[in-house]
Short mmCIF file of C-alpha atoms in Angstrom, two decimals:
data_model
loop_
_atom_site.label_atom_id
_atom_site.label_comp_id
_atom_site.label_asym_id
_atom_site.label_seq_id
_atom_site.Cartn_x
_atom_site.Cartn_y
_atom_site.Cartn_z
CA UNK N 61 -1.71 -12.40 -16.51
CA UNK N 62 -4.85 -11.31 -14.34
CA UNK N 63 -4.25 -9.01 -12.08
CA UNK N 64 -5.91 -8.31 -8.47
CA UNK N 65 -10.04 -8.25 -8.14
CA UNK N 66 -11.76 -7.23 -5.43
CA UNK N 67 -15.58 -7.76 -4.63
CA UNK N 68 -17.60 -5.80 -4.32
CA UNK N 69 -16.54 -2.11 -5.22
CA UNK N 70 -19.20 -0.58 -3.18
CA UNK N 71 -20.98 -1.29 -0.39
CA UNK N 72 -23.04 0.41 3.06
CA UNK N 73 -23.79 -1.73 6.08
CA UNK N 74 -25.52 -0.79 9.19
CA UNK N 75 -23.96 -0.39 12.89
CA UNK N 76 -23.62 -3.87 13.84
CA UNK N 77 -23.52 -5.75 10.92
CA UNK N 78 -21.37 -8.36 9.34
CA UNK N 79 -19.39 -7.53 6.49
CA UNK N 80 -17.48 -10.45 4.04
CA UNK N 81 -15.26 -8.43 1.14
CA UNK N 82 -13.39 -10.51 -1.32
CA UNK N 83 -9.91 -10.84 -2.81
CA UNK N 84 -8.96 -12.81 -6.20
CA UNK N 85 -5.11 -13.11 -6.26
CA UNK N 86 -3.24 -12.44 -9.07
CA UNK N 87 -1.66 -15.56 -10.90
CA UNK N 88 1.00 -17.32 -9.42
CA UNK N 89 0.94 -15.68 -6.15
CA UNK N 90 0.49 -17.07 -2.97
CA UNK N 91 0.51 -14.81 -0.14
CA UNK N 92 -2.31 -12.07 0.22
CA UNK N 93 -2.43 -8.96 2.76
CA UNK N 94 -5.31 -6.84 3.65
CA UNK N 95 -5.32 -2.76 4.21
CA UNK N 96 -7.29 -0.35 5.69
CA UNK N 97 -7.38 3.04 4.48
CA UNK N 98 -9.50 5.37 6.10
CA UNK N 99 -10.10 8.65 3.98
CA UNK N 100 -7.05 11.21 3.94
CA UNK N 101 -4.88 8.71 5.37
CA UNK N 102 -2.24 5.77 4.14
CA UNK N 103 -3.02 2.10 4.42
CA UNK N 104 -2.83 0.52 7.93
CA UNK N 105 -2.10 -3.38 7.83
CA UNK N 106 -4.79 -5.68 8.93
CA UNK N 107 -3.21 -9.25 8.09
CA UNK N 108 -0.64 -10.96 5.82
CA UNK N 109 -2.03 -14.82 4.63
CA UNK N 110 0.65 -17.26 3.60
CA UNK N 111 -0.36 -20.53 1.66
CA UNK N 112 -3.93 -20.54 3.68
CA UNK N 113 -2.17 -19.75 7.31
CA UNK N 114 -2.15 -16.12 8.58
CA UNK N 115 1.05 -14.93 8.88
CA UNK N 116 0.98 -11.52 10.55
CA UNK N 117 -1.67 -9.32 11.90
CA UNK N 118 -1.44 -5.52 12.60
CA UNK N 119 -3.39 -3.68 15.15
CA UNK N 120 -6.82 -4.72 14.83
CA UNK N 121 -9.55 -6.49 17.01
CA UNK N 122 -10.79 -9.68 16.68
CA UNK N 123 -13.86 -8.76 14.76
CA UNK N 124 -11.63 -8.64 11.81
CA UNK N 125 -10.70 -11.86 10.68
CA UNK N 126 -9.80 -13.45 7.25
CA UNK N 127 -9.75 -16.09 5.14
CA UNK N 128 -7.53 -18.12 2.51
CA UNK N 129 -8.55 -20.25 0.09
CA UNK N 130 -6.17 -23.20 -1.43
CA UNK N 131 -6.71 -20.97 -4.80
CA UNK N 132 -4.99 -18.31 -2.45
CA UNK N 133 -8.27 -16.16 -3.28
CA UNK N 134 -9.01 -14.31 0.14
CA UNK N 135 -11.93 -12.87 2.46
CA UNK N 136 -11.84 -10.29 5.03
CA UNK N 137 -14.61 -10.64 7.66
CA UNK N 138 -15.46 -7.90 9.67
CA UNK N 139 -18.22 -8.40 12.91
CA UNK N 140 -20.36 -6.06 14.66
CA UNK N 141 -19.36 -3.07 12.00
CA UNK N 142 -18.28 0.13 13.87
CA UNK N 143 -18.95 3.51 12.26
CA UNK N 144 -15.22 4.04 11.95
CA UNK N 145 -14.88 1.15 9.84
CA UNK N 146 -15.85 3.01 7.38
CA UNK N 147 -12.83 2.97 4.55
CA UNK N 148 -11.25 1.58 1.72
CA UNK N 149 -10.27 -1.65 2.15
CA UNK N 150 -7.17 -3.02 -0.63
CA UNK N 151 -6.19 -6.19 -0.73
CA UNK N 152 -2.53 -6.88 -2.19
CA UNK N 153 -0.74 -10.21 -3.30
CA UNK N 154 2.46 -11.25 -3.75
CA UNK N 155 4.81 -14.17 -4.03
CA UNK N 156 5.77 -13.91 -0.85
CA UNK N 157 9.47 -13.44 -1.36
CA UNK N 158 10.20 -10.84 1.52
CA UNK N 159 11.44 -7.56 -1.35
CA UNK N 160 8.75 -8.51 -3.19
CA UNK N 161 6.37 -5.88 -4.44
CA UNK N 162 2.76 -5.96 -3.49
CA UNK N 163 0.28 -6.05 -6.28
CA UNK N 164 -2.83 -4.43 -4.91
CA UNK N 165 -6.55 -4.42 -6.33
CA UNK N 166 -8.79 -1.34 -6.87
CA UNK N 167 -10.37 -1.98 -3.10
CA UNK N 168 -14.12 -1.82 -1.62
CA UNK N 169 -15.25 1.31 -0.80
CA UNK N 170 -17.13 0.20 3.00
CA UNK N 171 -19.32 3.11 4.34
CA UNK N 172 -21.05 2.13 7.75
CA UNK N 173 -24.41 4.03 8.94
CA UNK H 273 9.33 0.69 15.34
CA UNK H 274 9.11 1.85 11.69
CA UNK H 275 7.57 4.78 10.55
CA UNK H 276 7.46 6.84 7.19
CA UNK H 277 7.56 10.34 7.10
CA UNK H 278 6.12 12.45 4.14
CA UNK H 279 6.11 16.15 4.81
CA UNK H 280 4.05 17.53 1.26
CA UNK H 281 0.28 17.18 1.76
CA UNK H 282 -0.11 18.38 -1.80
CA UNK H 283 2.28 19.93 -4.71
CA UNK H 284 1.79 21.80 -7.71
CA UNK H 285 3.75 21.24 -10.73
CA UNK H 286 4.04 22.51 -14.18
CA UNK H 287 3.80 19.87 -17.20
CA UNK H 288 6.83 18.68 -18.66
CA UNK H 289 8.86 20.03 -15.54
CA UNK H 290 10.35 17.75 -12.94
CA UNK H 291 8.94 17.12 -9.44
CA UNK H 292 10.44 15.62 -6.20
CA UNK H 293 8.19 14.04 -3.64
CA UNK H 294 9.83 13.72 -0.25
CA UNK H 295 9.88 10.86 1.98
CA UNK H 296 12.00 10.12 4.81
CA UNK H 297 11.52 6.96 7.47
CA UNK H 298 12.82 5.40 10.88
CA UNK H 299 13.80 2.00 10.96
CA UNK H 300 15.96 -0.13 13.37
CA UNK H 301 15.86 -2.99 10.60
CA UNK H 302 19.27 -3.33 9.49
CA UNK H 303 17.99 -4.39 6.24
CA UNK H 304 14.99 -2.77 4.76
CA UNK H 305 12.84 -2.11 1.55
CA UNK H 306 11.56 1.34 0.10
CA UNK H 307 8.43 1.35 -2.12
CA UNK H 308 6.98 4.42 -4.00
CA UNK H 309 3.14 3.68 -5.16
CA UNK H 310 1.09 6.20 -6.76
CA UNK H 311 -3.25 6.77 -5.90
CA UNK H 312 -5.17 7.72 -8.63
CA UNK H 313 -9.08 8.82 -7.10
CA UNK H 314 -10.16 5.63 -9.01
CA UNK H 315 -8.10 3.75 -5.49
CA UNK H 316 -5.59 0.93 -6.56
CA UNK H 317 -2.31 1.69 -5.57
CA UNK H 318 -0.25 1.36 -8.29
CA UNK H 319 3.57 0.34 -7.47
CA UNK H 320 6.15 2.60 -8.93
CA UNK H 321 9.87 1.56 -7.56
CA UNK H 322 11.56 -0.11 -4.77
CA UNK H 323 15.07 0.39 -3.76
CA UNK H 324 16.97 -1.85 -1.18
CA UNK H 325 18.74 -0.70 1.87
CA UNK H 326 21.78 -2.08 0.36
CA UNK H 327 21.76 -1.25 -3.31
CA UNK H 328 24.32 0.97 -4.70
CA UNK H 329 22.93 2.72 -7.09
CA UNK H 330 19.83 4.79 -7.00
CA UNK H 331 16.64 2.86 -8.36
CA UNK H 332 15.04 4.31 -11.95
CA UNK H 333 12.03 2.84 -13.47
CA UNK H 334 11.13 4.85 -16.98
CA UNK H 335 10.46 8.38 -15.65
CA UNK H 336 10.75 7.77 -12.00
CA UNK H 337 13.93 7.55 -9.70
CA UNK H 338 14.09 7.03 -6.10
CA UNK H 339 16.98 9.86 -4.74
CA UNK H 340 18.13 7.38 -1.58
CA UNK H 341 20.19 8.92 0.93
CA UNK H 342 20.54 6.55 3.79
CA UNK H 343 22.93 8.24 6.34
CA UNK H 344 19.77 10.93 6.05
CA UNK H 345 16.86 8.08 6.00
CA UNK H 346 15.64 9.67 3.37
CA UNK H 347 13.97 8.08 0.06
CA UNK H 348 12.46 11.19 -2.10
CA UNK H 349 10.18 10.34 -5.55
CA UNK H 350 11.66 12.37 -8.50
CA UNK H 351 9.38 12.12 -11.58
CA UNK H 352 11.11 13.81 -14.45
CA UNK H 353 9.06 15.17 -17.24
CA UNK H 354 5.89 15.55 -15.55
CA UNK H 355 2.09 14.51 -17.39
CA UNK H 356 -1.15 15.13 -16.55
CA UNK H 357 -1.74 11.71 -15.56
CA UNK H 358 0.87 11.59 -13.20
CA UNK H 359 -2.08 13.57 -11.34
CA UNK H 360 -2.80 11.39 -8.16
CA UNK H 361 -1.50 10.43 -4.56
CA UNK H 362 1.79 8.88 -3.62
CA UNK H 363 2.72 6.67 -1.01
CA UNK H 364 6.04 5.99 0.47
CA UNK H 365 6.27 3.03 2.08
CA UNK H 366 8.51 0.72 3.55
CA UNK H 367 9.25 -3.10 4.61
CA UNK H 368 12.16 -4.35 7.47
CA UNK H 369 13.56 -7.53 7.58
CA UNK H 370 11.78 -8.46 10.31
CA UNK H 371 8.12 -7.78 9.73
CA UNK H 372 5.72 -8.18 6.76
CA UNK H 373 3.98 -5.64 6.37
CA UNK H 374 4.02 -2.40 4.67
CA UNK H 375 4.13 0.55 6.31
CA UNK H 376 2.63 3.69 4.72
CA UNK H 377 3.20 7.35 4.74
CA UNK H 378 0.24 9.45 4.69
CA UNK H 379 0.66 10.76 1.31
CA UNK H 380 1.43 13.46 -1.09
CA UNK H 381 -1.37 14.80 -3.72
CA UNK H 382 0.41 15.80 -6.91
CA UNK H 383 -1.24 18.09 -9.49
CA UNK H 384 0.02 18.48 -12.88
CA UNK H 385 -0.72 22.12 -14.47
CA UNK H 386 -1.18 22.12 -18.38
#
């Protein structure tokens, strides 16, 4: 069984820039959610993906945005990078049965300067 | 509105001794799920146990148990027999019935003493 990869483990973008991080599900699972977790804190919920559609969004802008793929691997997009968008960013999957636990990857590390 | 609760910034604990991480939450889900992860620095979270709003019993998984008190909204982390490698962050979290998502405490750092 593979579990949950995430590309790439590192990575430092300018002010303004465009960032694209990347999510391989684990096997057999079809619904993928992204987190933010800025240092010191727990993970904030960006977006839930179901079978391709989203399916739930937390409190972020519309500079983050997301992606699912009909191998249910996942990309989080993230426009005109703010300095506070620097974080940890975890994907998790699931099978998307509500009680479900989330299976989550070892996350990109996003510093913005 | 949900929210999770978790009191401990950080805790010290002998090895070999028992530890309880506290956790309590607000939820006007009628049915809801409780999930313990643990941190290490290298970042995945790691899921440890999940109890159910309407299970009976108390959850246990190996060395962990979830100490679920619901008239007090509380869901505390016991880890019996503590190792060095339990070392790391935990997360309480929970999930209602009506949302999605997982919402997280902001942590407890645990340090096992040799």
């Amino acid at each position: 069984e593979t579990g949950v990869t995430q590309s790439p483990t590192h990575l430092i973008k300018t002010r303004g820039q465009q960032v694209t991080l990347r999510c391989s599900s684990q096997s057999g699972h079809n619904t993928v959610s992204w987190y933010q977790q800025a240092l010191g804190q727990g993970p904030q919920f960006i977006f839930q993906y179901y079978r391709e559609e989203e399916n739930g969004r937390g409190n972020f802008p519309p500079r983050f945005s997301g992606l699912q793929f009909p191998n249910y691997s996942s990309e989080l997009n993230v426009n005109a990078l703010e300095l506070d968008d620097s974080a940890l960013y975890l994907c998790a999957s699931s099978t998307g049965d509500r009680w479900d636990e989330q299976y989550f990857g070892p996350g990109t590390r996003l510093t913005v300067t | 509105a949900q929210k999770i609760t978790q009191t401990q910034p950080g805790m010290f604990v002998q090895e070999k001794e028992a530890v309880t991480l506290d956790c309590t939450y607000d939820t006007s889900d009628p049915s809801y799920g409780l999930f313990w992860y643990k941190q290490p620095s290298s970042g995945e979270m790691i899921f440890l146990i999940y109890q159910g709003s309407y299970d009976q019993q108390n959850a246990t998984e190996g060395r962990y148990s979830l100490n679920f008190q619901k008239a007090r909204k509380s869901a505390n982390l016991v880890i019996s027999a503590s190792q060095l490698g339990d070392s790391a962050m935990y997360f309480c979290a929970m999930k209602g019935v009506s949302s999605y998502k997982l919402i997280f405490g902001s942590g407890t750092r645990l340090l096992v003493r040799p």
